Coordinates of C-alpha atoms in Angstrom, one line a residue:
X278 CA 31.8 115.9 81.1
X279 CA 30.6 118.1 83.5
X280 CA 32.2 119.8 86.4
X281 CA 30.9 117.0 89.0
X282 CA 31.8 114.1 86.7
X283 CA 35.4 115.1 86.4
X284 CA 35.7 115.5 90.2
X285 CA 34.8 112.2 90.3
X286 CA 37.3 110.6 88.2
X287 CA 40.1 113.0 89.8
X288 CA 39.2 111.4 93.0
X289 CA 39.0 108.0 91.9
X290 CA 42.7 108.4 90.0
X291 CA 44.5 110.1 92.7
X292 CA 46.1 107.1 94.5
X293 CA 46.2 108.9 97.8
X294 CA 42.4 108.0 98.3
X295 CA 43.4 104.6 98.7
X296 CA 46.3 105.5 101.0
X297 CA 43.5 107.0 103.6
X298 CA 41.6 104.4 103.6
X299 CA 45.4 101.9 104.2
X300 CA 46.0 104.1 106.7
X301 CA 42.6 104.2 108.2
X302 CA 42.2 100.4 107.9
X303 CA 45.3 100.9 110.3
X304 CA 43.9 103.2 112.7
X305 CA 46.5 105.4 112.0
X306 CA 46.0 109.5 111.8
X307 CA 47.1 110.9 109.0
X308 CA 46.8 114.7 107.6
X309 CA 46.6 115.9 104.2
X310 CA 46.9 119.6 103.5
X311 CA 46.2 119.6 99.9
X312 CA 45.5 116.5 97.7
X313 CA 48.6 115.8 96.4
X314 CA 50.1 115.3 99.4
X315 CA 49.3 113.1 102.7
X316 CA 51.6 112.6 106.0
X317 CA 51.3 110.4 109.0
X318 CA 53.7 109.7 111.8
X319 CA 53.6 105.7 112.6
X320 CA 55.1 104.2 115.8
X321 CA 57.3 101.2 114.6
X322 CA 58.8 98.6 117.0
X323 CA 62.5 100.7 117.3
X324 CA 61.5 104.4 116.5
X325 CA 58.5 106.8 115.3
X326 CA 58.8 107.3 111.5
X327 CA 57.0 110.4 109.4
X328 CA 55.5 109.4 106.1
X329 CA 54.9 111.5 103.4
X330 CA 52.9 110.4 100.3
X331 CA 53.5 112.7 97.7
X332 CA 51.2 112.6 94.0
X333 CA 52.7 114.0 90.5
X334 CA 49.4 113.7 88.5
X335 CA 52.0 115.1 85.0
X336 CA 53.7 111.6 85.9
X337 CA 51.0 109.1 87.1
X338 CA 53.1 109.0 89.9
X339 CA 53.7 109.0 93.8
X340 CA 56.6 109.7 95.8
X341 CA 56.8 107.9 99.0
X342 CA 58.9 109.5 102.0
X343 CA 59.7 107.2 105.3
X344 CA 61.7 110.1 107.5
X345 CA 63.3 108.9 110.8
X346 CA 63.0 110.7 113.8
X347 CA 66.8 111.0 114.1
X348 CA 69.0 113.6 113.2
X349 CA 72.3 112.7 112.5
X350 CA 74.5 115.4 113.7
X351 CA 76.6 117.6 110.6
X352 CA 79.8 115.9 111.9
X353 CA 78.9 112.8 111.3
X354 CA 77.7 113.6 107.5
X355 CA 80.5 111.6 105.5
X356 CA 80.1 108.6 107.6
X357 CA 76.6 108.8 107.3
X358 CA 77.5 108.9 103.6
X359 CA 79.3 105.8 104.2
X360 CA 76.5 104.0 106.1
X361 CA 74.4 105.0 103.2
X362 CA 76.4 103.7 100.4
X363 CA 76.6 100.2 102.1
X364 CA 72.5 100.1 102.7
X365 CA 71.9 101.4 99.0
X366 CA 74.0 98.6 97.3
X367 CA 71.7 95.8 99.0
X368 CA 68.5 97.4 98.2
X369 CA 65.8 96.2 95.9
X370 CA 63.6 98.6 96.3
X371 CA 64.2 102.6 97.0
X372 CA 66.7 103.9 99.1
X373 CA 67.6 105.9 101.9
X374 CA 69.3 109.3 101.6
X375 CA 70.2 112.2 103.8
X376 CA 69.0 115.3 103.1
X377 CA 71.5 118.2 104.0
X378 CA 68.8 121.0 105.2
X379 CA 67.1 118.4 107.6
X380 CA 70.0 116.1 108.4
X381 CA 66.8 113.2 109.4
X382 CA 67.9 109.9 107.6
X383 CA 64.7 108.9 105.4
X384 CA 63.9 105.5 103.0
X385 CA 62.3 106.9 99.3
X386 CA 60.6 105.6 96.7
X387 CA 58.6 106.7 93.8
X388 CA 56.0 104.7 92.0
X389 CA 54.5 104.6 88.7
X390 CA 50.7 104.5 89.2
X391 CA 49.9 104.7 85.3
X392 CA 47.6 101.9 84.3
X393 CA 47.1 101.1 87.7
X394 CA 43.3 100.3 89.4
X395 CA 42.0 102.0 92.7
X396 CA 42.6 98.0 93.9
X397 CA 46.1 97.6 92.4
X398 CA 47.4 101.0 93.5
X399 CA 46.3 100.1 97.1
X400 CA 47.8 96.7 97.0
X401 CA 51.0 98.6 95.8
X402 CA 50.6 101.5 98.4
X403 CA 50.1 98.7 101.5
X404 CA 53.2 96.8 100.2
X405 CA 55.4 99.8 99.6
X406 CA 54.7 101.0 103.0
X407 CA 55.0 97.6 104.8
X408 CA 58.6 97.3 103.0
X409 CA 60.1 100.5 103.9
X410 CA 59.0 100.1 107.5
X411 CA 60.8 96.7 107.6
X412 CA 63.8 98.3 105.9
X413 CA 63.8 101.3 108.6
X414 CA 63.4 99.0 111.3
X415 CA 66.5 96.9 109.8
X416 CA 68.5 99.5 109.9
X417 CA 67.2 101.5 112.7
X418 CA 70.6 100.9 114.8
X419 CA 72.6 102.0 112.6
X420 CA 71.4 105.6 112.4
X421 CA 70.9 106.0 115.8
X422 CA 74.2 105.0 116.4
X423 CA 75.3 107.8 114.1
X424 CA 73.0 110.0 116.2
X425 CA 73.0 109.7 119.5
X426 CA 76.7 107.7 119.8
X427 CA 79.2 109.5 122.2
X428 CA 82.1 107.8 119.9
X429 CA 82.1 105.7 116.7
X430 CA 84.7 104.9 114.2
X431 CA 84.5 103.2 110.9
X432 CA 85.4 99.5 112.5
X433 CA 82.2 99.9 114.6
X434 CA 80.2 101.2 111.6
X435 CA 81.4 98.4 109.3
X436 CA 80.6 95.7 112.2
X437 CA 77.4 97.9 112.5
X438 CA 76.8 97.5 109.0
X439 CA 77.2 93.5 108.4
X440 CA 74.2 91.7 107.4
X441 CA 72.7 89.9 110.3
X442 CA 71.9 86.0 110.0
X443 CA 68.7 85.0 112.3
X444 CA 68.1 86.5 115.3
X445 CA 69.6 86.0 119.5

């Protein structure tokens, strides 16, 4: 194979080609500052999130970062904890954590691409991103209650935390 051939077939299996054309398909601006990795910041209906599309080519797989634009101040960190716990149970699909050095509440995932198709793995990108978005915006009030909040105990949090049945 030579040199040109193979740089073919590493663009054609890195997944995050299909994420630029997603994201342009969105009209979204993303940046990518090697290419293993890809960011964008999206404007949801509650808050702006930062997504980070991260590729492990040893794995045949992608780790997928949806990072708030919240941070939850250090006094707040165990019931943050708490908040997170409660999500995490419900979730089908990835979870959100808190990561100590950033304090910014993000959703995570991380996908298998092996076997996938340039089709399939965009299918699975678009879907992955529309469900964390969802996810974010469902619990958006939550964290930035545990942000911004003057006062907040762990009755408010719990009501915060209930699962909602249609909408007012």
């Amino acid at each position: 194979m030579t040199d040109s051939n193979a740089e073919i077939f590493e663009d054609v299996s890195n997944p995050l080609d299909s994420v630029e054309d997603f994201l342009s398909g969105n009209d979204w601006v993303f940046n990518r500052p090697n290419p293993d990795e890809l960011t964008v910041r999206v404007n949801g209906k509650h808050g702006v999130y930062g997504l980070t599309f991260i590729w492990q080519e040893d794995y045949s797989a992608m780790q997928f970062i949806c990072e708030f634009d919240l941070k939850i101040p250090e006094g707040r960190a165990e019931m943050a904890d708490r908040a997170l716990s409660r999500i995490n149970e419900r979730m089908w699909l990835g979870h959100f954590d808190l990561p100590p050095e950033t304090m910014l509440p993000r959703f995570r995932h991380t996908s298998l691409f092996r076997g996938c198709t340039q089709t399939s793995g965009a299918e699975h990108v678009e879907d992955l991103v529309d469900i964390a978005l969802v996810e974010c915006e469902r619990h958006y009030n939550v964290f930035r209650t545990l942000a911004e909040s003057m006062y907040i105990d762990g009755r408010m949090l719990s009501l915060m935390l209930t699962e909602e049945a249609g909408e007012a």
